[in-house]
């Protein structure tokens, strides 16, 4: 299929493109920018006038729930939600059921991906078998099967010797480790940030040190082993500072932040709003400001959705017993665009955090639109004011605290390898 | 944010937490309780204010004292009362909180008095009941126990008259105490001069000072010159972790003895929400001594619970004879 995307404002931070440019696609690739190649005859034309055309978004953390928790979400429903959110590549942690610690599970995910072909799915393999933190998983075989990195998901590795050996082994193979900093004991019973709100509501708190103690150990072990590591969804000011200092010292590390941690704080829990029950917890205003600062100075490499869809009942109950997590694929872009509206970032910077920079973390092709690149594209209307309605979400999980929020900027088209996988005009009003 | 506890006219709809209620409303609860306080001494211990209403005591957590005072309060208002110990029934069979609630709603109840081990459970239930049903929080997790706080306020007001010149100390496991949180909010709302908390750091919530209290780790310093001492029950299960080394050491450092109480003002009163662990948080000589008002607290519990039941059901109550 040959396609022309005409009249759009093309923003590709990787290639430093920021202006009105037509885009020409053929055979799933970008073939030209600006002027049509000789003899190019489009079979399809997309009018992108007054819209932003950018590389398809790359999300470093999204749980699709399949296999094993299909009552929460399936690859079919969640890739539809991703396409609606402008996401063309997403990375799923290994804590599915079955856990991604054998090639068979990787194959199953690849099979489903091919079945629906809406979004590219890049799995992370398990770091330890069954995520038990005891025996190393077959990282090499998992990489061969298609995993782009290894991780122990939200399951902490309590034994520092196992963590050291996991790092050494991953470093041997040149595999990137995706780490969730979480001390196994501090805040073990907690369900929200240990601070003003936990004191008032009598909720068991998760202290900032639950993140930073674990982070400190892992930074020291990374220094010792030299493994390439990425820290997922950091939430505290001190963690940002620690990563920043470690980067200055030359450690091979990167980090991401979730879109929702950039906008919510512990105070949004209000009177026990279970939609704000997340791990790591929503922290203080000071922490949130430090996350913004970490974006401004480049400590972070990516903004992710940390998509965790749940069935309706999972959020129905007293706050501590509800399941943590937000269904975030469809709010990743609008929440990120808010950062331009409050002057935290420029539009090009936001797009970089959602495209080329996560691509670099994953070490994959993509995240930019030079001729020859895969035609994974997101087109959005930056002027569109709209109200986010959970009942209109494509994700099976409608667990979101953002219902009723007013956003500016909405996806109109998503293309995966030149093929339209989402068009807002096709949506039932 | 709208206040779930109040209707559009600012009247009490549910009674879930002291937070969100103003001084006028708290004072009205105390005044209403005063008007009910003589009923227990009458020959016929009943008034017909809630006749024809059905109240369900929905207790997901064991409690003898709170359950019986709520039951007695409802009966003195002539309501029909049903006590459900849900711990041993449907939830054990896997039924969700909401399903339990809906089954009970189908029996056309007018009020749920809820006790639950999870903070926020009463709020959750209040959000899901039909508009004609009221919810009273009889203790949720470590969050709130507003009727206990109000009966303590009634006890303090009866002995001390008013709050602004008072210095009140709360001693013990503040971290896990819903009573302490509610008391702190109530004391602050009623304009108490100084609220102190006395505890080791392991039993204090981080940022507790944000609730408007002064922190003392030394009990002798904390008791100096106070008018009211509220000792909290030390939950023995807390001893098993790393929060405290032993009961012996706790009693030595934080147990209320006559010797330590002598540092408070001479006319100070001693309170305890019960049940008491004698020889751990308080010695018998103090619990049974002249400063103790612990049994009065229990009596006041019935009057306070009658007041909040009548007020949440929005039943006009006769004026208190000695309302302050």
XYZ file of C-alpha atoms in Angstrom:
753
model
C 0.000 0.000 0.000
C 1.380 3.391 -1.022
C 0.223 6.211 1.174
C 0.699 9.951 1.287
C 0.220 11.802 4.541
C -0.372 15.301 3.334
C -0.211 18.715 4.932
C 0.776 17.643 8.425
C 3.232 19.207 10.847
C 5.923 16.550 10.981
C 7.847 16.267 14.234
C 10.660 13.721 14.371
C 13.043 14.697 17.175
C 15.607 12.036 16.264
C 16.091 13.487 12.785
C 15.476 17.064 13.987
C 12.477 17.543 11.723
C 9.902 20.067 12.908
C 7.804 21.602 10.167
C 5.148 21.162 7.509
C 6.188 18.155 5.454
C 4.357 15.536 3.433
C 5.245 11.941 4.149
C 5.346 9.171 1.574
C 5.022 5.524 2.537
C 5.325 2.315 0.533
C 5.668 -1.354 1.456
C 5.403 -0.521 5.118
C 8.357 1.871 5.076
C 8.909 5.600 4.777
C 10.107 6.277 1.264
C 10.341 10.069 1.238
C 9.761 13.215 3.233
C 8.752 16.522 1.646
C 8.656 15.612 -2.037
C 7.227 12.510 -3.597
C 9.720 10.080 -5.092
C 9.670 9.915 -8.827
C 6.741 7.933 -10.128
C 5.138 7.649 -6.663
C 1.406 7.200 -6.989
C -0.477 6.955 -3.705
C -3.298 4.462 -3.312
C -4.337 6.181 -0.091
C -4.061 9.767 1.045
C -4.437 10.957 4.611
C -5.236 14.598 5.155
C -3.159 15.725 8.133
C -3.724 19.427 7.836
C -3.516 21.197 11.214
C -2.325 17.957 12.775
C 0.934 16.631 14.162
C 2.535 13.693 12.408
C 5.142 11.877 14.482
C 6.678 8.433 14.877
C 4.373 5.871 16.470
C 4.671 5.931 20.257
C 6.837 3.365 22.033
C 5.653 2.361 25.488
C 8.217 0.736 27.776
C 5.717 -0.733 30.238
C 2.333 -2.169 29.422
C 0.717 -5.245 30.840
C -1.568 -6.989 28.404
C -2.592 -9.646 30.974
C -2.594 -12.447 28.395
C -1.688 -15.205 28.975
C -3.369 -16.007 32.235
C -5.467 -13.056 33.303
C -7.807 -12.626 30.393
C -10.550 -11.396 32.718
C -8.480 -8.203 32.969
C -7.387 -7.819 29.385
C -6.390 -9.716 26.282
C -3.862 -9.040 23.575
C -6.819 -8.367 21.282
C -8.388 -5.690 23.473
C -5.221 -4.086 24.768
C -3.543 -3.750 21.387
C -6.721 -2.038 20.216
C -6.367 0.371 23.144
C -2.705 0.894 22.234
C -3.589 1.702 18.646
C -6.214 4.156 19.874
C -3.533 5.762 22.002
C -1.115 6.174 19.077
C 1.192 3.430 20.385
C 2.797 1.219 17.755
C 5.312 -0.625 19.942
C 4.941 -1.731 23.509
C 7.082 -3.642 25.879
C 5.393 -6.099 28.248
C 6.973 -7.231 31.523
C 7.323 -10.954 32.194
C 4.815 -11.184 35.044
C 2.052 -12.751 33.013
C 0.573 -16.116 34.050
C 2.339 -18.175 32.721
C 5.425 -16.138 33.414
C 7.604 -15.303 30.420
C 10.460 -17.598 31.395
C 10.220 -20.071 28.517
C 10.250 -19.576 24.747
C 6.768 -21.129 24.569
C 5.211 -18.096 26.253
C 7.163 -15.733 24.007
C 5.874 -17.690 21.004
C 2.312 -17.470 22.254
C 2.545 -13.690 22.546
C 4.158 -13.447 19.102
C 1.375 -15.606 17.678
C -1.323 -13.352 19.137
C 0.537 -10.243 17.973
C 0.585 -11.598 14.427
C -3.074 -12.541 14.701
C -4.219 -8.969 15.401
C -1.345 -6.907 13.940
C -2.317 -3.690 15.661
C 0.771 -3.004 17.737
C 4.223 -4.506 17.929
C 4.717 -6.368 21.205
C 8.187 -6.725 22.656
C 8.282 -9.034 25.670
C 10.747 -8.870 28.517
C 11.943 -12.271 29.641
C 12.121 -13.307 33.275
C 15.344 -12.595 35.118
C 14.828 -15.533 37.464
C 12.810 -18.683 36.983
C 9.192 -18.153 37.939
C 10.291 -14.688 39.143
C 11.112 -16.446 42.388
C 14.425 -14.640 42.810
C 16.347 -17.884 43.305
C 17.525 -19.433 40.036
C 18.493 -17.515 36.912
C 16.096 -17.791 33.989
C 17.368 -18.881 30.573
C 18.130 -15.349 29.468
C 20.038 -16.337 26.362
C 17.301 -18.626 25.108
C 14.657 -16.014 25.921
C 16.570 -13.433 23.912
C 16.766 -15.862 20.995
C 13.012 -16.291 21.287
C 12.465 -12.534 20.927
C 12.770 -10.918 24.344
C 14.316 -7.456 24.237
C 15.497 -7.504 27.834
C 15.042 -9.290 31.137
C 13.258 -8.291 34.311
C 11.871 -9.699 37.513
C 8.747 -7.557 37.114
C 7.336 -6.310 40.381
C 8.762 -9.279 42.256
C 11.799 -8.081 44.196
C 15.016 -10.076 44.315
C 15.732 -10.107 48.028
C 18.971 -12.058 47.788
C 21.716 -9.635 46.759
C 23.985 -12.455 45.642
C 21.334 -13.684 43.185
C 20.953 -10.125 41.897
C 24.700 -9.762 41.455
C 24.913 -13.022 39.551
C 21.889 -12.143 37.428
C 23.583 -8.884 36.516
C 26.865 -10.564 35.721
C 25.171 -13.134 33.535
C 23.068 -10.514 31.721
C 26.219 -8.428 31.218
C 27.952 -11.448 29.708
C 25.176 -11.734 27.150
C 24.799 -7.971 26.653
C 21.143 -8.035 27.696
C 19.531 -4.981 29.280
C 18.050 -5.447 32.743
C 14.722 -3.742 33.494
C 14.576 -3.124 37.229
C 11.669 -2.208 39.471
C 13.181 -0.773 42.611
C 11.245 -2.177 45.518
C 12.674 -3.359 48.793
C 10.906 -6.604 49.737
C 10.326 -5.571 53.352
C 9.963 -1.819 53.592
C 6.324 -0.979 53.099
C 5.458 -4.630 52.594
C 1.890 -4.116 53.822
C 1.584 -0.627 52.417
C -0.870 0.621 49.843
C 0.000 4.320 49.515
C 2.869 6.742 50.039
C 3.985 6.971 53.656
C 3.287 10.632 54.251
C 0.626 13.155 55.104
C -2.235 11.246 53.490
C -1.365 7.843 54.984
C -1.152 9.517 58.400
C -4.596 11.061 57.944
C -6.380 8.093 56.392
C -4.761 5.419 58.525
C -3.476 3.569 55.479
C -0.305 1.505 55.768
C 2.402 3.491 54.031
C 5.137 2.640 51.563
C 8.116 4.823 52.441
C 10.279 6.469 49.837
C 13.085 4.244 51.133
C 11.269 1.167 49.783
C 12.361 2.525 46.402
C 15.687 4.120 47.245
C 17.176 1.353 49.411
C 16.649 -1.118 46.590
C 17.863 1.417 44.019
C 21.043 2.063 46.025
C 21.902 -1.632 46.186
C 21.270 -2.114 42.497
C 23.330 0.941 41.525
C 26.281 -0.434 43.472
C 25.904 -3.835 41.841
C 25.606 -2.243 38.394
C 28.829 -0.393 39.075
C 30.431 -3.692 40.021
C 29.072 -5.762 37.128
C 28.831 -3.188 34.336
C 25.438 -4.439 33.196
C 23.227 -2.163 31.111
C 20.171 -1.414 33.266
C 16.942 0.495 32.985
C 14.993 1.582 36.072
C 11.257 1.430 35.596
C 8.663 3.858 36.960
C 10.683 5.796 39.524
C 8.467 7.765 41.850
C 10.540 9.720 44.359
C 12.686 12.848 44.329
C 15.605 11.087 45.953
C 15.534 8.266 43.385
C 15.733 10.824 40.577
C 18.712 12.427 42.294
C 20.451 9.081 42.769
C 20.002 8.094 39.122
C 21.169 11.524 37.983
C 24.344 11.254 40.059
C 25.007 7.717 38.871
C 24.602 8.801 35.248
C 27.075 11.625 35.867
C 29.526 9.048 37.137
C 29.104 7.159 33.886
C 27.014 4.185 34.926
C 25.238 2.531 31.972
C 21.723 3.233 33.224
C 18.500 4.809 32.060
C 15.129 5.329 33.719
C 11.505 6.049 32.967
C 8.570 7.688 34.685
C 4.883 6.970 34.273
C 2.586 9.556 32.754
C 0.297 9.357 35.771
C 3.043 9.946 38.365
C 3.721 13.216 36.524
C 0.215 14.477 37.252
C -1.081 12.871 40.422
C 0.092 13.002 44.033
C -0.864 11.292 47.283
C -3.532 13.964 47.740
C -5.488 12.644 44.764
C -6.450 9.617 46.861
C -8.955 11.988 48.454
C -11.409 9.882 50.407
C -10.029 6.458 49.477
C -10.300 6.654 45.667
C -9.174 3.156 44.681
C -8.440 4.340 41.129
C -5.426 6.082 42.689
C -4.168 2.851 44.251
C -0.932 2.255 42.331
C 2.509 0.747 42.936
C 4.821 2.562 43.342
C 2.419 4.854 45.133
C 1.553 8.410 44.195
C 3.981 10.433 46.239
C 4.248 13.970 47.536
C 4.041 17.227 45.604
C 7.792 17.610 46.097
C 8.378 14.187 44.539
C 6.138 14.987 41.586
C 8.007 18.226 40.973
C 11.292 16.306 41.050
C 9.947 13.901 38.406
C 9.231 16.924 36.199
C 12.760 18.140 36.841
C 14.091 14.717 35.871
C 12.370 15.106 32.516
C 13.633 18.642 32.010
C 17.261 17.734 32.623
C 17.167 14.405 30.804
C 17.632 12.082 33.754
C 14.684 10.131 32.385
C 14.730 8.553 28.966
C 11.062 7.799 28.565
C 7.513 8.431 29.710
C 5.565 5.178 29.904
C 1.943 4.220 30.478
C 2.547 1.488 33.085
C -0.686 0.106 31.717
C -2.351 -2.299 34.131
C -5.917 -3.074 33.137
C -8.208 -4.610 35.740
C -11.681 -6.041 35.748
C -14.316 -3.797 37.375
C -14.405 -5.782 40.621
C -10.659 -5.419 41.232
C -11.163 -1.778 42.215
C -14.389 -2.372 44.097
C -13.744 -2.504 47.828
C -11.953 -0.796 50.676
C -8.808 0.929 49.366
C -6.147 -1.436 50.819
C -7.704 -4.581 49.367
C -8.210 -3.247 45.854
C -5.659 -4.128 43.190
C -3.103 -1.480 42.276
C -2.737 -0.091 38.779
C -4.150 2.225 36.130
C -5.310 1.389 32.624
C -3.042 3.864 30.916
C -2.543 3.215 27.193
C -5.204 5.682 26.148
C -4.028 8.479 28.416
C -0.283 8.205 27.719
C -0.265 10.817 24.946
C -2.840 13.261 26.385
C -1.169 13.256 29.803
C 2.235 13.754 28.195
C 0.914 16.610 26.058
C -0.188 18.351 29.251
C 3.499 18.812 29.985
C 3.693 21.189 27.029
C 0.669 23.089 28.252
C 2.311 23.852 31.600
C 5.665 24.564 29.886
C 7.517 21.649 31.469
C 8.590 20.429 28.033
C 8.352 21.482 24.401
C 6.213 19.437 22.039
C 9.321 18.018 20.358
C 10.716 16.978 23.741
C 7.486 15.222 24.676
C 7.526 13.338 21.391
C 11.158 12.357 21.945
C 10.221 10.904 25.359
C 7.571 8.798 23.650
C 9.422 7.713 20.504
C 13.158 7.767 19.786
C 14.337 7.758 23.384
C 12.441 4.605 24.451
C 13.612 3.020 21.185
C 17.180 3.662 22.287
C 16.499 2.083 25.691
C 15.193 -1.027 23.950
C 17.953 -0.970 21.351
C 15.476 -1.373 18.521
C 14.916 0.069 15.115
C 12.136 2.638 15.223
C 11.112 5.809 16.906
C 11.938 7.958 13.893
C 10.808 8.502 10.334
C 13.823 8.704 8.058
C 13.440 7.174 4.599
C 13.869 3.429 4.915
C 12.413 3.309 8.434
C 9.325 1.306 9.289
C 6.231 3.430 8.760
C 4.968 3.325 12.340
C 3.182 6.646 12.687
C 0.957 8.552 15.068
C -1.127 11.470 13.866
C -2.873 13.642 16.402
C -4.884 16.811 16.468
C -3.090 19.123 18.927
C -6.025 21.541 19.053
C -8.747 19.041 19.908
C -10.226 19.672 23.363
C -11.964 16.616 24.693
C -13.204 15.008 27.863
C -11.808 11.611 28.746
C -14.617 9.149 29.398
C -13.765 5.714 30.851
C -16.871 4.214 29.257
C -15.411 4.991 25.831
C -12.091 3.235 26.465
C -11.020 0.436 24.155
C -9.068 -1.268 26.907
C -10.895 -4.027 28.722
C -9.777 -2.375 31.947
C -11.483 0.929 32.569
C -9.680 1.551 35.822
C -8.561 5.133 35.545
C -8.581 8.167 37.810
C -8.695 10.460 34.768
C -12.391 10.120 33.961
C -13.766 13.602 33.368
C -10.347 15.184 32.807
C -10.179 17.745 30.028
C -7.385 17.063 27.570
C -5.995 18.933 24.599
C -4.647 16.744 21.800
C -6.230 13.555 20.476
C -5.042 10.746 18.219
C -6.707 10.729 14.799
C -4.692 8.012 13.028
C -2.272 5.273 13.976
C -0.331 3.440 11.286
C 1.630 0.263 11.815
C 4.057 -0.426 8.985
C 2.074 1.911 6.763
C -1.270 0.259 7.508
C -3.990 2.245 9.299
C -4.721 0.372 12.527
C -6.753 3.162 14.092
C -8.735 5.998 12.580
C -10.749 8.253 14.849
C -13.253 8.833 12.069
C -14.170 5.131 12.183
C -15.026 5.335 15.873
C -18.697 5.131 16.735
C -19.618 8.546 18.147
C -14.792 17.813 46.593
C -18.317 17.158 47.908
C -18.586 15.887 51.451
C -20.042 12.412 51.426
C -21.132 12.771 55.037
C -23.338 15.815 54.563
C -26.464 16.429 52.527
C -26.953 19.556 50.437
C -28.226 21.436 53.489
C -25.119 20.618 55.488
C -26.967 18.093 57.657
C -25.395 14.791 58.671
C -26.211 12.003 56.162
C -23.564 9.479 57.195
C -21.142 9.510 60.099
C -17.853 8.212 58.718
C -15.087 10.419 60.038
C -14.552 13.515 62.135
C -12.709 15.022 59.182
C -15.014 17.149 57.117
C -17.296 18.042 60.030
C -17.099 21.539 61.477
C -17.103 22.692 65.073
C -20.791 23.601 64.994
C -21.774 20.109 63.894
C -19.558 18.413 66.469
C -21.012 20.659 69.168
C -24.512 19.751 68.016
C -23.648 16.044 68.334
C -22.440 16.671 71.881
C -25.539 18.710 72.742
C -27.845 16.081 71.284
C -26.043 13.397 73.254
C -26.586 15.457 76.399
C -30.302 15.379 75.748
C -30.169 11.577 75.546
C -27.890 11.056 78.494
C -30.659 10.857 81.100
C -32.694 8.220 79.276
C -30.628 5.393 80.714
C -31.593 6.445 84.215
C -35.323 6.544 83.497
C -37.764 3.819 84.472
C -38.604 3.228 80.798
C -35.274 3.466 79.000
C -36.727 4.188 75.562
C -37.802 7.021 73.294
C -39.779 6.399 70.112
C -37.635 8.442 67.725
C -36.573 5.585 65.430
C -39.655 3.435 65.787
C -40.231 1.437 62.605
C -36.633 1.862 61.428
C -34.316 -1.089 60.848
C -30.681 -0.802 61.816
C -28.113 -3.449 60.925
C -24.915 -3.701 62.920
C -22.589 -5.034 60.256
C -19.452 -6.129 62.067
C -16.674 -7.598 59.945
C -14.400 -7.449 62.968
C -15.026 -8.598 66.523
C -16.001 -6.038 69.131
C -18.050 -6.586 72.245
C -18.183 -3.115 73.719
C -18.798 -1.123 70.543
C -21.354 -3.589 69.219
C -23.319 -3.690 72.469
C -23.385 0.090 72.901
C -24.573 0.581 69.314
C -27.220 -2.093 69.850
C -28.364 -0.536 73.090
C -28.402 2.943 71.537
C -30.583 1.714 68.673
C -32.946 -0.081 71.035
C -33.281 2.973 73.254
C -34.391 4.854 70.148
C -36.961 2.069 69.547
C -35.378 0.873 66.283
C -35.393 -2.752 65.186
C -31.832 -4.009 65.357
C -30.088 -6.864 63.660
C -26.518 -7.813 64.574
C -24.484 -9.510 61.902
C -21.069 -10.889 62.610
C -19.998 -11.089 59.007
C -16.622 -12.569 59.827
C -18.224 -15.922 60.361
C -20.797 -15.855 57.614
C -21.066 -14.957 53.977
C -17.673 -13.358 53.393
C -16.084 -16.590 54.554
C -17.814 -18.214 51.621
C -16.186 -15.770 49.229
C -18.963 -13.213 48.950
C -17.772 -9.692 48.251
C -18.447 -6.787 50.572
C -20.757 -5.268 48.000
C -22.774 -8.453 47.521
C -23.226 -8.780 51.285
C -24.404 -5.209 51.380
C -26.842 -5.625 48.512
C -28.389 -8.714 50.070
C -29.002 -6.724 53.222
C -30.374 -3.755 51.312
C -32.927 -6.082 49.808
C -34.250 -6.503 53.363
C -35.067 -2.768 53.380
C -32.695 -1.589 56.082
C -32.446 2.088 56.988
C -28.987 2.191 58.497
C -25.759 0.227 58.529
C -23.387 0.485 61.449
C -20.165 -0.843 59.992
C -16.988 -2.106 61.559
C -14.253 -3.370 59.253
C -10.555 -4.127 59.420
C -9.727 -2.107 56.278
C -9.332 1.660 56.284
C -11.889 3.246 53.995
C -14.431 0.390 54.145
C -17.143 2.630 55.618
C -16.583 5.219 52.858
C -16.831 2.482 50.255
C -20.109 1.248 51.708
C -21.526 4.767 52.038
C -20.823 5.345 48.348
C -22.782 2.249 47.382
C -25.895 2.365 49.548
C -29.151 3.837 48.231
C -29.829 7.465 49.088
C -32.261 6.679 51.930
C -29.770 4.496 53.834
C -27.319 5.992 56.332
C -23.960 4.548 57.293
C -22.213 4.964 60.624
C -18.573 4.035 60.889
C -17.982 1.922 63.988
C -14.261 1.658 63.231
C -12.450 1.052 59.932
C -8.887 -0.230 59.886
C -6.481 2.332 61.290
C -8.518 5.200 59.870
C -11.438 6.350 61.945
C -13.672 5.608 64.907
C -15.666 8.816 65.074
C -18.276 7.810 67.671
C -15.520 6.762 70.089
C -13.868 10.149 69.579
C -17.134 11.971 70.226
C -17.876 10.053 73.398
C -14.413 11.014 74.564
C -15.176 14.646 73.706
C -18.396 14.433 75.702
C -16.474 13.031 78.648
C -13.876 15.789 78.414
C -16.496 18.518 78.060
C -18.385 17.264 81.070
C -15.268 17.414 83.196
C -13.497 20.403 81.741
C -16.294 22.554 80.335
C -14.621 23.689 77.128
C -11.620 22.897 74.933
C -9.564 26.014 74.105
C -7.610 26.104 77.371
C -6.943 22.396 77.515
C -3.730 20.488 77.058
C -4.460 16.894 76.008
C -1.965 14.025 75.684
C -2.622 10.821 73.748
C -0.232 8.022 74.698
C 0.638 4.793 72.938
C 0.152 3.133 69.572
C -0.897 6.144 67.512
C 0.186 4.451 64.264
C -2.458 1.737 64.359
C -5.107 3.640 66.298
C -8.246 4.780 64.532
C -9.367 6.155 67.887
C -6.317 8.409 68.128
C -6.779 9.772 64.599
C -10.420 10.587 65.244
C -9.647 12.104 68.623
C -6.945 14.312 67.140
C -9.357 15.596 64.476
C -12.129 16.134 67.031
C -9.884 17.912 69.521
C -8.446 20.125 66.790
C -11.889 20.966 65.372
C -13.185 21.845 68.836
C -10.254 24.238 69.280
C -8.214 22.392 71.905
C -5.272 24.469 73.143
C -2.585 21.826 72.682
C -2.716 18.225 71.489
C 0.266 16.040 72.313
C 1.075 12.538 71.186
C 3.464 10.457 73.244
C 4.966 7.317 71.729
C 8.159 5.744 70.445
C 8.826 6.485 66.789
C 7.863 2.943 65.807
C 4.289 3.597 66.918
C 3.878 7.026 65.308
C 2.749 7.632 61.722
C 5.271 9.510 59.631
C 4.156 13.123 59.196
C 1.840 12.878 62.200
C 2.673 16.503 62.961
C 0.649 17.391 59.845
C -2.427 16.510 61.922
C -1.608 19.429 64.228
C -0.050 17.616 67.178
C 3.124 18.043 69.201
C 5.277 14.927 69.391
C 6.880 13.636 72.589
C 8.964 10.499 72.864
C 9.605 11.011 76.576
C 6.448 10.324 78.535
C 7.419 12.367 81.563
C 8.042 15.450 79.432
C 4.838 14.842 77.495
C 2.638 14.548 80.574
C 3.883 17.696 82.196
C 0.983 20.062 82.841
C -1.660 18.208 80.822
C -5.365 18.316 81.683
C -6.353 15.092 79.940
C -4.410 11.849 79.419
C -5.789 9.416 76.879
C -4.002 6.071 76.988
C -4.434 3.747 74.045
C -4.617 -0.003 74.042
C -1.336 -1.583 73.013
C -2.268 -4.115 70.409
C -0.323 -7.153 71.504
C 0.134 -8.413 67.976
C 2.339 -5.350 67.440
C 4.775 -6.738 69.953
C 5.679 -9.565 67.613
C 7.313 -7.432 64.961
C 10.248 -5.139 65.418
C 8.230 -2.231 66.730
C 8.794 -2.859 70.436
C 11.264 -5.000 72.360
C 8.994 -6.188 75.173
C 5.882 -5.446 77.210
C 8.105 -4.867 80.223
C 10.065 -2.127 78.500
C 6.919 -0.574 77.047
C 5.330 -0.355 80.480
C 8.474 1.136 81.932
C 8.709 3.826 79.275
C 5.098 4.439 78.262
C 2.883 2.772 80.866
C 0.746 5.247 82.813
C 1.622 4.966 86.492
C 0.669 7.115 89.463
C 4.203 8.412 89.542
C 4.088 9.593 85.931
C 0.540 10.891 86.251
C 1.698 13.137 89.081
C 3.413 15.252 86.403
C 0.053 16.156 84.882
C -2.170 18.850 86.398
C -3.655 17.828 89.753
C -7.212 17.733 88.402
C -6.234 15.837 85.215
C -8.533 13.092 84.002
C -7.413 9.715 82.646
C -9.205 8.087 79.747
C -8.893 4.806 77.864
C -11.022 3.526 74.962
C -10.803 -0.045 76.283
C -10.317 -2.878 76.543
C -7.516 -2.224 79.018
C -4.283 -4.166 79.232
C -3.518 -3.608 82.903
C 0.145 -3.508 83.696
C 1.072 -2.835 80.070
C -0.305 0.555 79.075
C -1.796 1.511 82.419
C -1.464 0.306 85.984
C -4.554 -0.696 87.930
C -4.049 1.996 90.533
C -4.520 4.597 87.796
C -7.228 2.760 85.826
C -9.339 2.427 88.975
C -8.077 5.590 90.675
C -9.693 8.969 91.326
C -8.513 10.495 88.037
C -10.011 7.719 85.911
C -13.174 8.428 83.909
C -12.986 5.203 81.927
C -16.390 3.827 82.939
C -18.053 7.173 82.277
C -16.756 6.910 78.742
C -18.726 3.711 78.261
C -21.958 5.350 79.477
C -21.388 8.340 77.240
C -20.908 5.955 74.327
C -24.584 5.085 74.350
C -25.713 8.726 74.385
C -23.321 9.686 71.575
C -24.413 6.756 69.438
C -28.067 7.618 69.988
C -27.269 11.167 68.908
C -25.515 10.261 65.673
C -28.152 7.675 64.807
C -30.939 10.215 65.234
C -29.013 12.938 63.423
C -28.023 10.830 60.399
C -31.639 9.675 60.114
C -32.499 13.389 60.332
C -35.019 12.928 63.114
C -35.720 16.135 65.075
C -34.437 15.728 68.605
C -35.771 17.629 71.639
C -33.405 20.360 72.854
C -30.897 19.334 75.484
C -31.631 20.696 78.930
C -28.026 21.559 79.607
C -26.717 22.028 76.134
C -23.538 24.049 76.148
